[in-house]
Amino acid sequence: MAAAAIIVTLMWVYQGPDETPTMSTTPDTEATTPGTTAEEATTQPAEEEEIIVKSGTETMQWPVADRNAVKVARSFYDINATKEERESALVQISADTIVGSTGISLAAEGDKSFDVAAALSGKVFLVDKHPTNGNIVEIKHADGLKTVYQSLSDVQVKVGDEVEQGAIIAKAGRNEIERQLGNHLFFAVYQNGTAVNPNTLLDQQAE
């Protein structure tokens, strides 16, 4: 029974207390290891990515205070990516379960922590601590957008706070499911409840 409880907990990987999972999608068969079970894929058409470029009058920005201080340690799982890119976007959540990342993980050199910033202005509607995902902040924005920030430390906002784009909301920290990444930020974007790949959007602003 104890083992079963642990597996159930791990199956909540990157899933906040609300009804929308924050870590889902799955690799195709060639990207999984033998005996691996995979949840149903929930990828979205490429054209949907363009609708999140703006929320109200704002353009989404990198969720960090210093873009040049971080790199993408794990990408969003994109079914249209190359085999190598898909494999690098996998997360093992138990001995026999691998899922694809529904967000991106950002890390700095030398395992340093860094300031986490709101990618868009909005209202904080969730602040929580998850046993495997670490500290979580979720912010709702205009146009049905939600941004999710996980693996945090030193959280500086509370539920109900109105935050401006670029405001510091926490620092990067650690979590159990991506412990090999050390200090990092897991960042995800949802459009009307569906996970959307933030990579292309954020790369447009990379220096």
GROMACS .gro file of C-alpha atoms in nm:
model
  207
    1MET     CA    1   0.000   0.000   0.000
    2ALA     CA    2   0.284   0.240   0.081
    3ALA     CA    3   0.444   0.179  -0.258
    4ALA     CA    4   0.112   0.241  -0.430
    5ALA     CA    5   0.072   0.570  -0.247
    6ILE     CA    6   0.417   0.684  -0.359
    7ILE     CA    7   0.338   0.604  -0.722
    8VAL     CA    8   0.008   0.795  -0.702
    9THR     CA    9   0.193   1.095  -0.561
   10LEU     CA   10   0.450   1.085  -0.841
   11MET     CA   11   0.175   1.066  -1.103
   12TRP     CA   12   0.082   1.420  -0.991
   13VAL     CA   13   0.412   1.546  -1.126
   14TYR     CA   14   0.386   1.908  -1.236
   15GLN     CA   15   0.020   1.914  -1.144
   16GLY     CA   16  -0.109   2.185  -0.916
   17PRO     CA   17  -0.409   2.153  -0.685
   18ASP     CA   18  -0.639   2.300  -0.949
   19GLU     CA   19  -0.804   2.089  -1.216
   20THR     CA   20  -0.551   2.158  -1.492
   21PRO     CA   21  -0.241   1.936  -1.497
   22THR     CA   22   0.082   2.129  -1.534
   23MET     CA   23   0.291   1.836  -1.646
   24SER     CA   24   0.139   1.598  -1.894
   25THR     CA   25   0.175   1.495  -2.256
   26THR     CA   26   0.380   1.195  -2.343
   27PRO     CA   27   0.652   1.075  -2.570
   28ASP     CA   28   0.579   0.859  -2.868
   29THR     CA   29   0.672   0.491  -2.853
   30GLU     CA   30   1.023   0.531  -2.995
   31ALA     CA   31   1.115   0.779  -2.722
   32THR     CA   32   1.014   0.558  -2.428
   33THR     CA   33   1.204   0.281  -2.262
   34PRO     CA   34   1.076  -0.078  -2.253
   35GLY     CA   35   0.802  -0.124  -1.996
   36THR     CA   36   0.728   0.246  -1.979
   37THR     CA   37   0.367   0.351  -1.958
   38ALA     CA   38   0.275   0.687  -2.107
   39GLU     CA   39  -0.025   0.912  -2.051
   40GLU     CA   40  -0.229   1.028  -2.348
   41ALA     CA   41  -0.057   1.300  -2.551
   42THR     CA   42  -0.207   1.649  -2.538
   43THR     CA   43  -0.007   1.844  -2.791
   44GLN     CA   44  -0.165   2.134  -2.973
   45PRO     CA   45  -0.148   2.262  -3.331
   46ALA     CA   46   0.140   2.497  -3.407
   47GLU     CA   47  -0.097   2.778  -3.503
   48GLU     CA   48  -0.227   2.798  -3.146
   49GLU     CA   49   0.116   2.907  -3.025
   50GLU     CA   50   0.080   3.242  -3.202
   51ILE     CA   51  -0.226   3.345  -3.000
   52ILE     CA   52  -0.027   3.370  -2.677
   53VAL     CA   53   0.221   3.627  -2.804
   54LYS     CA   54   0.019   3.901  -2.636
   55SER     CA   55  -0.208   3.920  -2.333
   56GLY     CA   56  -0.400   4.244  -2.347
   57THR     CA   57  -0.138   4.501  -2.451
   58GLU     CA   58   0.165   4.308  -2.321
   59THR     CA   59   0.405   4.077  -2.499
   60MET     CA   60   0.515   3.778  -2.293
   61GLN     CA   61   0.867   3.809  -2.152
   62TRP     CA   62   1.113   3.563  -2.006
   63PRO     CA   63   1.012   3.468  -1.650
   64VAL     CA   64   1.347   3.573  -1.504
   65ALA     CA   65   1.504   3.902  -1.400
   66ASP     CA   66   1.816   3.839  -1.610
   67ARG     CA   67   1.760   3.646  -1.934
   68ASN     CA   68   2.134   3.618  -1.999
   69ALA     CA   69   2.195   3.444  -1.666
   70VAL     CA   70   1.992   3.132  -1.751
   71LYS     CA   71   1.971   2.860  -2.011
   72VAL     CA   72   1.701   2.609  -2.102
   73ALA     CA   73   1.791   2.290  -1.915
   74ARG     CA   74   1.485   2.097  -2.037
   75SER     CA   75   1.251   2.193  -2.319
   76PHE     CA   76   0.880   2.149  -2.380
   77TYR     CA   77   0.792   1.810  -2.527
   78ASP     CA   78   0.701   1.884  -2.889
   79ILE     CA   79   0.572   1.592  -3.093
   80ASN     CA   80   0.702   1.764  -3.407
   81ALA     CA   81   1.058   1.798  -3.278
   82THR     CA   82   1.345   1.568  -3.368
   83LYS     CA   83   1.390   1.239  -3.186
   84GLU     CA   84   1.684   1.382  -2.989
   85GLU     CA   85   1.486   1.691  -2.889
   86ARG     CA   86   1.191   1.479  -2.779
   87GLU     CA   87   1.412   1.251  -2.572
   88SER     CA   88   1.576   1.549  -2.401
   89ALA     CA   89   1.229   1.675  -2.300
   90LEU     CA   90   1.136   1.358  -2.110
   91VAL     CA   91   1.096   1.340  -1.733
   92GLN     CA   92   1.105   1.011  -1.544
   93ILE     CA   93   0.856   1.025  -1.259
   94SER     CA   94   0.877   0.665  -1.144
   95ALA     CA   95   1.061   0.343  -1.230
   96ASP     CA   96   0.821   0.261  -1.514
   97THR     CA   97   0.667   0.598  -1.606
   98ILE     CA   98   0.811   0.868  -1.829
   99VAL     CA   99   0.622   1.179  -1.940
  100GLY     CA  100   0.702   1.472  -2.166
  101SER     CA  101   0.753   1.815  -2.016
  102THR     CA  102   0.466   2.061  -2.064
  103GLY     CA  103   0.691   2.354  -1.987
  104ILE     CA  104   1.055   2.456  -1.986
  105SER     CA  105   1.310   2.429  -1.707
  106LEU     CA  106   1.556   2.716  -1.672
  107ALA     CA  107   1.884   2.695  -1.481
  108ALA     CA  108   2.190   2.913  -1.423
  109GLU     CA  109   2.553   2.809  -1.435
  110GLY     CA  110   2.711   2.685  -1.115
  111ASP     CA  111   2.377   2.575  -0.968
  112LYS     CA  112   2.309   2.935  -0.870
  113SER     CA  113   1.965   3.053  -0.772
  114PHE     CA  114   1.815   3.351  -0.959
  115ASP     CA  115   1.520   3.587  -0.944
  116VAL     CA  116   1.194   3.462  -1.098
  117ALA     CA  117   0.976   3.730  -1.258
  118ALA     CA  118   0.615   3.745  -1.377
  119ALA     CA  119   0.609   3.688  -1.753
  120LEU     CA  120   0.292   3.895  -1.783
  121SER     CA  121   0.086   4.119  -1.555
  122GLY     CA  122  -0.192   3.933  -1.380
  123LYS     CA  123  -0.345   3.808  -1.057
  124VAL     CA  124  -0.196   3.538  -0.836
  125PHE     CA  125  -0.455   3.267  -0.780
  126LEU     CA  126  -0.242   2.983  -0.644
  127VAL     CA  127   0.053   2.965  -0.405
  128ASP     CA  128   0.125   2.614  -0.282
  129LYS     CA  129   0.393   2.364  -0.185
  130HIS     CA  130   0.380   2.030  -0.365
  131PRO     CA  131   0.567   1.721  -0.236
  132THR     CA  132   0.742   1.658  -0.569
  133ASN     CA  133   0.708   1.985  -0.761
  134GLY     CA  134   0.823   2.217  -0.485
  135ASN     CA  135   0.682   2.563  -0.426
  136ILE     CA  136   0.432   2.671  -0.691
  137VAL     CA  137   0.290   3.005  -0.803
  138GLU     CA  138   0.021   3.034  -1.071
  139ILE     CA  139  -0.090   3.364  -1.224
  140LYS     CA  140  -0.396   3.431  -1.440
  141HIS     CA  141  -0.380   3.687  -1.719
  142ALA     CA  142  -0.601   3.836  -1.989
  143ASP     CA  143  -0.720   3.634  -2.288
  144GLY     CA  144  -0.749   3.303  -2.103
  145LEU     CA  145  -0.378   3.277  -2.027
  146LYS     CA  146  -0.221   3.124  -1.717
  147THR     CA  147   0.148   3.108  -1.632
  148VAL     CA  148   0.288   2.850  -1.392
  149TYR     CA  149   0.611   2.876  -1.193
  150GLN     CA  150   0.741   2.573  -1.001
  151SER     CA  151   1.051   2.465  -0.812
  152LEU     CA  152   1.061   2.797  -0.628
  153SER     CA  153   1.217   2.929  -0.310
  154ASP     CA  154   1.161   3.254  -0.121
  155VAL     CA  155   0.812   3.308  -0.265
  156GLN     CA  156   0.721   3.677  -0.236
  157VAL     CA  157   0.357   3.681  -0.343
  158LYS     CA  158   0.031   3.554  -0.203
  159VAL     CA  159  -0.306   3.458  -0.347
  160GLY     CA  160  -0.497   3.765  -0.460
  161ASP     CA  161  -0.191   3.980  -0.533
  162GLU     CA  162  -0.195   4.183  -0.856
  163VAL     CA  163   0.152   4.163  -1.010
  164GLU     CA  164   0.307   4.370  -1.287
  165GLN     CA  165   0.503   4.217  -1.571
  166GLY     CA  166   0.864   4.178  -1.462
  167ALA     CA  167   0.786   4.188  -1.089
  168ILE     CA  168   0.996   3.949  -0.882
  169ILE     CA  169   0.772   3.676  -0.743
  170ALA     CA  170   1.029   3.427  -0.604
  171LYS     CA  171   1.372   3.275  -0.652
  172ALA     CA  172   1.462   2.955  -0.833
  173GLY     CA  173   1.482   2.657  -0.601
  174ARG     CA  174   1.477   2.280  -0.601
  175ASN     CA  175   1.216   2.010  -0.631
  176GLU     CA  176   1.207   1.634  -0.605
  177ILE     CA  177   1.105   1.537  -0.956
  178GLU     CA  178   1.385   1.734  -1.127
  179ARG     CA  179   1.639   1.716  -0.849
  180GLN     CA  180   1.918   1.645  -1.099
  181LEU     CA  181   1.875   2.001  -1.230
  182GLY     CA  182   1.955   2.155  -0.893
  183ASN     CA  183   1.831   2.512  -0.855
  184HIS     CA  184   1.598   2.583  -1.145
  185LEU     CA  185   1.263   2.722  -1.253
  186PHE     CA  186   0.995   2.516  -1.424
  187PHE     CA  187   0.781   2.752  -1.633
  188ALA     CA  188   0.462   2.660  -1.821
  189VAL     CA  189   0.198   2.849  -2.017
  190TYR     CA  190  -0.167   2.755  -2.056
  191GLN     CA  191  -0.420   2.891  -2.305
  192ASN     CA  192  -0.777   2.822  -2.195
  193GLY     CA  193  -0.658   2.520  -1.997
  194THR     CA  194  -0.431   2.370  -2.265
  195ALA     CA  195  -0.054   2.360  -2.226
  196VAL     CA  196   0.121   2.562  -2.496
  197ASN     CA  197   0.487   2.542  -2.597
  198PRO     CA  198   0.656   2.863  -2.472
  199ASN     CA  199   0.988   2.795  -2.646
  200THR     CA  200   0.922   2.967  -2.979
  201LEU     CA  201   0.766   3.269  -2.817
  202LEU     CA  202   1.044   3.320  -2.566
  203ASP     CA  203   1.318   3.256  -2.823
  204GLN     CA  204   1.193   3.557  -3.018
  205GLN     CA  205   1.319   3.770  -2.732
  206ALA     CA  206   1.649   3.593  -2.670
  207GLU     CA  207   1.961   3.797  -2.723
   0.00000   0.00000   0.00000
